[in-house]
């Protein structure tokens, strides 16, 4: 009995590469697929500086809640230490001067006009769905808040 001849096996480079690709299974161009992120960026920017809704501001305009918001304790994390607050726009301002300038601005006047209409309620939604007769929304009297001059 003679020993069978040992035939050296020369690896096929192409087959080895295919096996490696099948094992790894992932493209090398990982950094170029950034289109999926753009959808989330739009939502982030949309919700980043979101202000209060009109019905929330109507709740804040109730006199008991308004006093708490206008006479806040000093808070160093908020603009102007929380001392200069526009109740209707739900914004803090740096000082009294900028708050007064804001009262003359177009966005503030626009917000006052929006707040003149009564907030939307569940009862109104049910009436719109046919569970009652339509009652037009009432007008609410809204004025710019009074500002105390001595804020020292």
Tab-separated table of N, CA and C in Angstrom:
chain	number	residue	atom	x	y	z
A	1	UNK	N	0.813	-1.163	0.000
A	1	UNK	CA	0.000	0.000	0.000
A	1	UNK	C	0.867	1.239	0.000
A	2	UNK	N	0.606	2.012	-0.942
A	2	UNK	CA	1.386	3.235	-1.045
A	2	UNK	C	0.546	4.400	-0.559
A	3	UNK	N	1.243	5.368	-0.081
A	3	UNK	CA	0.546	6.568	0.398
A	3	UNK	C	0.021	7.353	-0.785
A	4	UNK	N	-1.201	7.785	-0.633
A	4	UNK	CA	-1.720	8.603	-1.739
A	4	UNK	C	-0.947	9.896	-1.823
A	5	UNK	N	-0.839	10.376	-2.998
A	5	UNK	CA	-0.109	11.623	-3.197
A	5	UNK	C	-0.890	12.773	-2.600
A	6	UNK	N	-0.199	13.594	-1.921
A	6	UNK	CA	-0.828	14.785	-1.338
A	6	UNK	C	-0.762	15.880	-2.373
A	7	UNK	N	-1.926	16.330	-2.751
A	7	UNK	CA	-1.992	17.401	-3.741
A	7	UNK	C	-2.176	18.706	-2.981
A	8	UNK	N	-1.273	19.620	-3.193
A	8	UNK	CA	-1.444	20.896	-2.480
A	8	UNK	C	-2.678	21.632	-2.996
A	9	UNK	N	-3.463	22.171	-2.044
A	9	UNK	CA	-4.678	22.909	-2.406
A	9	UNK	C	-4.324	24.379	-2.482
A	10	UNK	N	-4.525	24.931	-3.644
A	10	UNK	CA	-4.279	26.356	-3.840
A	10	UNK	C	-5.611	27.066	-3.610
A	11	UNK	N	-5.679	27.950	-2.653
A	11	UNK	CA	-6.961	28.608	-2.374
A	11	UNK	C	-7.358	29.527	-3.518
A	12	UNK	N	-8.605	29.458	-3.868
A	12	UNK	CA	-9.145	30.322	-4.894
A	12	UNK	C	-9.473	31.659	-4.227
A	13	UNK	N	-8.839	32.702	-4.675
A	13	UNK	CA	-8.993	34.017	-4.061
A	13	UNK	C	-10.430	34.505	-4.190
A	14	UNK	N	-11.061	34.254	-5.312
A	14	UNK	CA	-12.427	34.716	-5.541
A	14	UNK	C	-13.398	34.041	-4.568
A	15	UNK	N	-13.243	32.713	-4.393
A	15	UNK	CA	-14.129	31.973	-3.491
A	15	UNK	C	-13.918	32.434	-2.056
A	16	UNK	N	-12.684	32.653	-1.674
A	16	UNK	CA	-12.396	33.105	-0.319
A	16	UNK	C	-13.029	34.469	-0.055
A	17	UNK	N	-12.964	35.329	-1.054
A	17	UNK	CA	-13.539	36.666	-0.890
A	17	UNK	C	-15.053	36.584	-0.753
A	18	UNK	N	-15.708	35.728	-1.547
A	18	UNK	CA	-17.153	35.564	-1.465
A	18	UNK	C	-17.554	35.032	-0.091
A	19	UNK	N	-16.781	34.085	0.440
A	19	UNK	CA	-17.074	33.560	1.767
A	19	UNK	C	-16.954	34.659	2.818
A	20	UNK	N	-15.939	35.484	2.684
A	20	UNK	CA	-15.731	36.565	3.637
A	20	UNK	C	-16.886	37.562	3.587
A	21	UNK	N	-17.339	37.884	2.384
A	21	UNK	CA	-18.455	38.822	2.234
A	21	UNK	C	-19.721	38.220	2.830
A	22	UNK	N	-19.967	36.935	2.595
A	22	UNK	CA	-21.162	36.295	3.141
A	22	UNK	C	-21.123	36.244	4.660
A	23	UNK	N	-19.939	36.057	5.201
A	23	UNK	CA	-19.820	36.007	6.658
A	23	UNK	C	-20.053	37.392	7.250
A	24	UNK	N	-19.399	38.364	6.688
A	24	UNK	CA	-19.505	39.706	7.243
A	24	UNK	C	-20.892	40.286	6.975
A	25	UNK	N	-21.350	40.212	5.746
A	25	UNK	CA	-22.701	40.596	5.403
A	25	UNK	C	-23.030	42.065	5.477
A	26	UNK	N	-22.057	42.940	5.579
A	26	UNK	CA	-22.364	44.355	5.709
A	26	UNK	C	-21.528	45.156	4.730
A	27	UNK	N	-22.128	46.168	4.165
A	27	UNK	CA	-21.432	47.018	3.219
A	27	UNK	C	-20.386	47.849	3.947
A	28	UNK	N	-19.348	48.200	3.238
A	28	UNK	CA	-18.301	49.025	3.834
A	28	UNK	C	-18.650	50.508	3.783
A	29	UNK	N	-19.687	50.885	3.041
A	29	UNK	CA	-20.063	52.292	2.908
A	29	UNK	C	-21.130	52.651	3.938
A	30	UNK	N	-20.792	52.528	5.188
A	30	UNK	CA	-21.760	52.753	6.255
A	30	UNK	C	-22.036	54.240	6.426
A	31	UNK	N	-21.048	55.071	6.267
A	31	UNK	CA	-21.202	56.487	6.555
A	31	UNK	C	-21.981	57.280	5.533
A	32	UNK	N	-22.315	56.716	4.400
A	32	UNK	CA	-22.949	57.491	3.344
A	32	UNK	C	-24.471	57.421	3.349
A	33	UNK	N	-25.075	56.669	4.246
A	33	UNK	CA	-26.527	56.494	4.238
A	33	UNK	C	-27.148	57.380	5.314
A	34	UNK	N	-27.305	58.652	5.011
A	34	UNK	CA	-27.797	59.587	6.017
A	34	UNK	C	-29.194	60.108	5.723
A	35	UNK	N	-29.876	59.593	4.728
A	35	UNK	CA	-31.194	60.105	4.380
A	35	UNK	C	-32.228	59.838	5.466
A	36	UNK	N	-32.124	58.747	6.182
A	36	UNK	CA	-33.111	58.409	7.201
A	36	UNK	C	-33.131	59.393	8.350
A	37	UNK	N	-32.011	60.040	8.610
A	37	UNK	CA	-31.921	60.971	9.724
A	37	UNK	C	-32.675	62.269	9.454
A	38	UNK	N	-32.846	62.644	8.197
A	38	UNK	CA	-33.453	63.928	7.858
A	38	UNK	C	-34.902	64.011	8.311
A	39	UNK	N	-35.605	62.903	8.307
A	39	UNK	CA	-37.002	62.902	8.737
A	39	UNK	C	-37.105	63.283	10.206
A	40	UNK	N	-36.201	62.779	11.019
A	40	UNK	CA	-36.247	63.058	12.448
A	40	UNK	C	-35.804	64.478	12.759
A	41	UNK	N	-34.936	65.050	11.945
A	41	UNK	CA	-34.473	66.412	12.180
A	41	UNK	C	-35.636	67.383	12.052
A	42	UNK	N	-36.502	67.180	11.061
A	42	UNK	CA	-37.645	68.066	10.893
A	42	UNK	C	-38.527	68.060	12.128
A	43	UNK	N	-38.789	66.904	12.683
A	43	UNK	CA	-39.639	66.815	13.871
A	43	UNK	C	-38.953	67.467	15.065
A	44	UNK	N	-37.642	67.314	15.166
A	44	UNK	CA	-36.909	67.925	16.267
A	44	UNK	C	-37.033	69.435	16.222
A	45	UNK	N	-36.852	70.021	15.058
A	45	UNK	CA	-36.944	71.478	14.950
A	45	UNK	C	-38.364	71.957	15.182
A	46	UNK	N	-39.339	71.154	14.776
A	46	UNK	CA	-40.736	71.552	14.928
A	46	UNK	C	-41.136	71.614	16.398
A	47	UNK	N	-40.617	70.712	17.203
A	47	UNK	CA	-41.029	70.640	18.602
A	47	UNK	C	-40.048	71.299	19.558
A	48	UNK	N	-38.944	71.817	19.067
A	48	UNK	CA	-37.913	72.344	19.962
A	48	UNK	C	-38.365	73.594	20.702
A	49	UNK	N	-38.891	74.547	19.984
A	49	UNK	CA	-39.289	75.814	20.605
A	49	UNK	C	-40.804	75.957	20.644
A	50	UNK	N	-41.468	74.886	20.932
A	50	UNK	CA	-42.930	74.871	20.921
A	50	UNK	C	-43.466	75.664	22.107
A	51	UNK	N	-44.431	76.549	21.847
A	51	UNK	CA	-45.028	77.343	22.914
A	51	UNK	C	-46.308	76.669	23.397
A	52	UNK	N	-46.893	77.252	24.419
A	52	UNK	CA	-48.133	76.702	24.958
A	52	UNK	C	-49.263	76.877	23.954
A	53	UNK	N	-50.219	75.963	23.995
A	53	UNK	CA	-51.405	76.082	23.156
A	53	UNK	C	-52.343	77.128	23.744
A	54	UNK	N	-53.297	77.584	22.928
A	54	UNK	CA	-54.198	78.654	23.356
A	54	UNK	C	-55.064	78.242	24.540
A	55	UNK	N	-55.506	76.993	24.588
A	55	UNK	CA	-56.340	76.576	25.716
A	55	UNK	C	-55.538	76.541	27.015
A	56	UNK	N	-54.250	76.212	26.944
A	56	UNK	CA	-53.396	76.247	28.136
A	56	UNK	C	-53.202	77.681	28.616
A	57	UNK	N	-53.088	78.611	27.680
A	57	UNK	CA	-52.923	80.016	28.051
A	57	UNK	C	-54.205	80.550	28.676
A	58	UNK	N	-55.368	80.104	28.191
A	58	UNK	CA	-56.634	80.513	28.803
A	58	UNK	C	-56.702	80.052	30.254
A	59	UNK	N	-56.181	78.868	30.544
A	59	UNK	CA	-56.133	78.388	31.932
A	59	UNK	C	-55.191	79.269	32.745
A	60	UNK	N	-54.069	79.680	32.156
A	60	UNK	CA	-53.125	80.556	32.855
A	60	UNK	C	-53.709	81.941	33.103
A	61	UNK	N	-54.666	82.368	32.282
A	61	UNK	CA	-55.242	83.703	32.424
A	61	UNK	C	-56.269	83.791	33.553
A	62	UNK	N	-56.658	82.671	34.145
A	62	UNK	CA	-57.535	82.705	35.317
A	62	UNK	C	-56.787	83.477	36.402
A	63	UNK	N	-57.452	84.444	37.068
A	63	UNK	CA	-56.733	85.334	38.000
A	63	UNK	C	-55.865	84.628	39.040
A	64	UNK	N	-56.320	83.511	39.595
A	64	UNK	CA	-55.518	82.810	40.607
A	64	UNK	C	-54.215	82.282	40.005
A	65	UNK	N	-54.290	81.747	38.793
A	65	UNK	CA	-53.087	81.231	38.129
A	65	UNK	C	-52.202	82.367	37.624
A	66	UNK	N	-52.830	83.463	37.178
A	66	UNK	CA	-52.068	84.588	36.630
A	66	UNK	C	-51.188	85.220	37.699
A	67	UNK	N	-51.707	85.340	38.926
A	67	UNK	CA	-50.915	85.942	40.009
A	67	UNK	C	-49.672	85.106	40.277
A	68	UNK	N	-49.818	83.777	40.264
A	68	UNK	CA	-48.667	82.900	40.507
A	68	UNK	C	-47.612	83.054	39.413
A	69	UNK	N	-48.058	83.188	38.163
A	69	UNK	CA	-47.107	83.296	37.055
A	69	UNK	C	-46.431	84.661	37.009
A	70	UNK	N	-47.158	85.714	37.343
A	70	UNK	CA	-46.584	87.058	37.265
A	70	UNK	C	-45.709	87.386	38.468
A	71	UNK	N	-45.931	86.749	39.603
A	71	UNK	CA	-45.137	86.994	40.818
A	71	UNK	C	-44.352	85.733	41.165
A	72	UNK	N	-43.444	85.350	40.324
A	72	UNK	CA	-42.659	84.142	40.551
A	72	UNK	C	-41.433	84.446	41.401
A	73	UNK	N	-40.946	83.411	42.078
A	73	UNK	CA	-39.687	83.541	42.803
A	73	UNK	C	-38.545	83.632	41.793
A	74	UNK	N	-37.402	84.117	42.252
A	74	UNK	CA	-36.233	84.244	41.381
A	74	UNK	C	-35.753	82.842	41.000
A	75	UNK	N	-35.621	82.623	39.702
A	75	UNK	CA	-35.162	81.344	39.170
A	75	UNK	C	-34.044	81.637	38.178
A	76	UNK	N	-32.826	81.277	38.521
A	76	UNK	CA	-31.671	81.629	37.700
A	76	UNK	C	-31.576	80.805	36.412
A	77	UNK	N	-32.365	79.752	36.288
A	77	UNK	CA	-32.340	78.926	35.081
A	77	UNK	C	-33.201	79.491	33.962
A	78	UNK	N	-34.041	80.477	34.269
A	78	UNK	CA	-34.977	81.038	33.295
A	78	UNK	C	-34.490	82.425	32.894
A	79	UNK	N	-34.815	82.830	31.678
A	79	UNK	CA	-34.426	84.151	31.185
A	79	UNK	C	-34.968	85.239	32.101
A	80	UNK	N	-34.127	86.211	32.437
A	80	UNK	CA	-34.549	87.321	33.291
A	80	UNK	C	-34.872	86.886	34.703
A	81	UNK	N	-34.352	85.769	35.130
A	81	UNK	CA	-34.580	85.203	36.469
A	81	UNK	C	-36.063	84.963	36.748
A	82	UNK	N	-36.870	84.845	35.714
A	82	UNK	CA	-38.287	84.551	35.875
A	82	UNK	C	-39.115	85.724	36.351
A	83	UNK	N	-38.579	86.950	36.268
A	83	UNK	CA	-39.279	88.119	36.804
A	83	UNK	C	-40.087	88.871	35.760
A	84	UNK	N	-39.812	88.677	34.490
A	84	UNK	CA	-40.484	89.432	33.424
A	84	UNK	C	-41.141	88.428	32.476
A	85	UNK	N	-42.424	88.172	32.713
A	85	UNK	CA	-43.150	87.114	32.005
A	85	UNK	C	-44.344	87.703	31.279
A	86	UNK	N	-44.495	87.359	30.005
A	86	UNK	CA	-45.682	87.748	29.247
A	86	UNK	C	-46.687	86.607	29.367
A	87	UNK	N	-47.792	86.892	30.013
A	87	UNK	CA	-48.802	85.881	30.304
A	87	UNK	C	-49.452	85.346	29.035
A	88	UNK	N	-49.682	86.213	28.060
A	88	UNK	CA	-50.419	85.821	26.861
A	88	UNK	C	-49.561	85.042	25.870
A	89	UNK	N	-48.281	85.347	25.812
A	89	UNK	CA	-47.381	84.660	24.872
A	89	UNK	C	-46.613	83.522	25.540
A	90	UNK	N	-46.706	83.426	26.880
A	90	UNK	CA	-46.000	82.401	27.657
A	90	UNK	C	-44.498	82.477	27.400
A	91	UNK	N	-43.939	83.702	27.520
A	91	UNK	CA	-42.510	83.918	27.281
A	91	UNK	C	-41.900	84.722	28.415
A	92	UNK	N	-40.631	84.436	28.694
A	92	UNK	CA	-39.864	85.203	29.667
A	92	UNK	C	-39.000	86.206	28.919
A	93	UNK	N	-38.766	87.374	29.543
A	93	UNK	CA	-37.943	88.405	28.930
A	93	UNK	C	-36.822	88.808	29.875
A	94	UNK	N	-35.769	89.391	29.302
A	94	UNK	CA	-34.564	89.712	30.053
A	94	UNK	C	-34.825	90.808	31.077
A	95	UNK	N	-35.506	91.873	30.660
A	95	UNK	CA	-35.771	92.974	31.584
A	95	UNK	C	-37.107	93.627	31.254
A	96	UNK	N	-37.449	94.631	32.044
A	96	UNK	CA	-38.736	95.304	31.896
A	96	UNK	C	-38.839	96.041	30.573
A	97	UNK	N	-37.724	96.600	30.105
A	97	UNK	CA	-37.732	97.350	28.846
A	97	UNK	C	-38.120	96.448	27.669
A	98	UNK	N	-37.519	95.272	27.592
A	98	UNK	CA	-37.838	94.363	26.483
A	98	UNK	C	-39.265	93.823	26.600
A	99	UNK	N	-39.752	93.667	27.829
A	99	UNK	CA	-41.138	93.232	28.011
A	99	UNK	C	-42.102	94.286	27.483
A	100	UNK	N	-41.820	95.557	27.769
A	100	UNK	CA	-42.680	96.643	27.279
A	100	UNK	C	-42.601	96.762	25.756
A	101	UNK	N	-41.413	96.576	25.194
A	101	UNK	CA	-41.281	96.590	23.731
A	101	UNK	C	-42.071	95.440	23.112
A	102	UNK	N	-42.068	94.315	23.790
A	102	UNK	CA	-42.810	93.152	23.299
A	102	UNK	C	-44.309	93.443	23.256
A	103	UNK	N	-44.811	94.192	24.234
A	103	UNK	CA	-46.242	94.517	24.262
A	103	UNK	C	-46.661	95.317	23.033
A	104	UNK	N	-45.740	96.051	22.423
A	104	UNK	CA	-46.046	96.854	21.233
A	104	UNK	C	-45.823	96.079	19.933
A	105	UNK	N	-45.300	94.871	20.028
A	105	UNK	CA	-44.911	94.132	18.822
A	105	UNK	C	-46.100	93.431	18.169
A	106	UNK	N	-45.904	93.087	16.917
A	106	UNK	CA	-46.950	92.424	16.135
A	106	UNK	C	-47.277	91.017	16.659
A	107	UNK	N	-46.280	90.191	17.015
A	107	UNK	CA	-46.626	88.852	17.517
A	107	UNK	C	-47.494	88.887	18.781
A	108	UNK	N	-47.238	89.866	19.672
A	108	UNK	CA	-48.039	89.965	20.897
A	108	UNK	C	-49.477	90.360	20.568
A	109	UNK	N	-49.630	91.334	19.682
A	109	UNK	CA	-50.975	91.785	19.305
A	109	UNK	C	-51.731	90.669	18.579
A	110	UNK	N	-51.003	89.901	17.790
A	110	UNK	CA	-51.609	88.772	17.084
A	110	UNK	C	-52.087	87.712	18.081
A	111	UNK	N	-51.276	87.455	19.108
A	111	UNK	CA	-51.646	86.481	20.132
A	111	UNK	C	-52.875	86.951	20.909
A	112	UNK	N	-52.951	88.255	21.211
A	112	UNK	CA	-54.129	88.792	21.898
A	112	UNK	C	-55.385	88.567	21.059
A	113	UNK	N	-55.262	88.759	19.766
A	113	UNK	CA	-56.401	88.564	18.867
A	113	UNK	C	-56.827	87.093	18.846
A	114	UNK	N	-55.861	86.180	18.863
A	114	UNK	CA	-56.177	84.752	18.884
A	114	UNK	C	-56.866	84.358	20.191
A	115	UNK	N	-56.466	84.989	21.289
A	115	UNK	CA	-57.015	84.644	22.599
A	115	UNK	C	-58.410	85.210	22.830
A	116	UNK	N	-58.876	86.101	21.960
A	116	UNK	CA	-60.214	86.676	22.139
A	116	UNK	C	-61.317	85.647	21.915
A	117	UNK	N	-61.007	84.573	21.212
A	117	UNK	CA	-62.011	83.534	20.978
A	117	UNK	C	-61.947	82.506	22.102
A	118	UNK	N	-63.123	82.054	22.537
A	118	UNK	CA	-63.214	81.076	23.619
A	118	UNK	C	-62.496	79.781	23.216
A	119	UNK	N	-61.785	79.111	24.141
A	119	UNK	CA	-61.061	77.891	23.766
A	119	UNK	C	-62.004	76.753	23.370
A	120	UNK	N	-61.510	75.895	22.514
A	120	UNK	CA	-62.271	74.747	22.005
A	120	UNK	C	-62.438	73.727	23.122
A	121	UNK	N	-63.651	73.196	23.301
A	121	UNK	CA	-63.922	72.241	24.374
A	121	UNK	C	-64.438	70.928	23.796
A	122	UNK	N	-64.520	69.923	24.657
A	122	UNK	CA	-65.047	68.622	24.246
A	122	UNK	C	-66.531	68.729	23.904
A	123	UNK	N	-67.256	69.575	24.637
A	123	UNK	CA	-68.686	69.755	24.355
A	123	UNK	C	-68.888	70.326	22.952
A	124	UNK	N	-68.024	71.260	22.560
A	124	UNK	CA	-68.115	71.837	21.215
A	124	UNK	C	-67.797	70.787	20.152
A	125	UNK	N	-66.848	69.902	20.445
A	125	UNK	CA	-66.504	68.834	19.502
A	125	UNK	C	-67.681	67.877	19.320
A	126	UNK	N	-68.379	67.569	20.412
A	126	UNK	CA	-69.540	66.681	20.317
A	126	UNK	C	-70.671	67.336	19.535
A	127	UNK	N	-70.868	68.641	19.732
A	127	UNK	CA	-71.903	69.347	18.965
A	127	UNK	C	-71.559	69.343	17.480
A	128	UNK	N	-70.289	69.483	17.152
A	128	UNK	CA	-69.862	69.477	15.750
A	128	UNK	C	-70.056	68.099	15.122
A	129	UNK	N	-70.005	67.045	15.948
A	129	UNK	CA	-70.181	65.682	15.445
A	129	UNK	C	-71.651	65.306	15.305
A	130	UNK	N	-72.558	66.216	15.647
A	130	UNK	CA	-73.984	65.944	15.481
A	130	UNK	C	-74.689	65.551	16.755
A	131	UNK	N	-74.053	65.724	17.901
A	131	UNK	CA	-74.677	65.365	19.180
A	131	UNK	C	-75.252	66.592	19.877
A	132	UNK	N	-75.732	67.524	19.131
A	132	UNK	CA	-76.317	68.736	19.703
A	132	UNK	C	-76.343	69.812	18.648
A	133	UNK	N	-76.921	70.947	19.005
A	133	UNK	CA	-76.999	72.037	18.038
A	133	UNK	C	-75.782	72.948	18.175
A	134	UNK	N	-75.422	73.568	17.076
A	134	UNK	CA	-74.223	74.403	17.025
A	134	UNK	C	-74.429	75.693	17.811
A	135	UNK	N	-73.473	76.015	18.643
A	135	UNK	CA	-73.457	77.283	19.367
A	135	UNK	C	-72.157	77.977	18.982
A	136	UNK	N	-72.220	79.171	18.407
A	136	UNK	CA	-70.974	79.836	18.009
A	136	UNK	C	-70.115	80.169	19.229
A	137	UNK	N	-68.792	80.136	19.074
A	137	UNK	CA	-67.910	80.431	20.209
A	137	UNK	C	-68.067	81.871	20.675
A	138	UNK	N	-67.955	82.054	21.985
A	138	UNK	CA	-68.106	83.385	22.570
A	138	UNK	C	-66.796	84.151	22.466
A	139	UNK	N	-66.913	85.451	22.530
A	139	UNK	CA	-65.729	86.306	22.542
A	139	UNK	C	-65.322	86.560	23.991
A	140	UNK	N	-64.030	86.553	24.242
A	140	UNK	CA	-63.489	86.788	25.573
A	140	UNK	C	-62.739	88.107	25.543
A	141	UNK	N	-62.927	88.914	26.575
A	141	UNK	CA	-62.240	90.202	26.668
A	141	UNK	C	-60.796	89.949	27.119
A	142	UNK	N	-59.829	90.354	26.314
A	142	UNK	CA	-58.419	90.142	26.638
A	142	UNK	C	-57.684	91.468	26.500
A	143	UNK	N	-56.965	91.847	27.558
A	143	UNK	CA	-56.159	93.066	27.542
A	143	UNK	C	-54.725	92.710	27.901
A	144	UNK	N	-53.801	93.568	27.497
A	144	UNK	CA	-52.405	93.367	27.867
A	144	UNK	C	-52.263	93.509	29.374
A	145	UNK	N	-51.429	92.675	29.955
A	145	UNK	CA	-51.268	92.664	31.409
A	145	UNK	C	-50.676	93.969	31.921
A	146	UNK	N	-50.964	94.282	33.173
A	146	UNK	CA	-50.397	95.465	33.813
A	146	UNK	C	-48.982	95.141	34.284
A	147	UNK	N	-48.095	96.124	34.176
A	147	UNK	CA	-46.697	95.922	34.556
A	147	UNK	C	-46.369	96.846	35.715
A	148	UNK	N	-45.747	96.289	36.752
A	148	UNK	CA	-45.297	97.104	37.881
A	148	UNK	C	-43.961	97.731	37.520
A	149	UNK	N	-43.837	99.025	37.764
A	149	UNK	CA	-42.624	99.755	37.383
A	149	UNK	C	-41.453	99.467	38.316
A	150	UNK	N	-41.714	99.326	39.619
A	150	UNK	CA	-40.610	99.168	40.578
A	150	UNK	C	-40.268	97.688	40.737
A	151	UNK	N	-39.379	97.198	39.886
A	151	UNK	CA	-38.948	95.802	39.915
A	151	UNK	C	-37.501	95.708	40.411
A	152	UNK	N	-37.155	96.472	41.420
A	152	UNK	CA	-35.773	96.468	41.922
A	152	UNK	C	-35.546	95.384	42.925
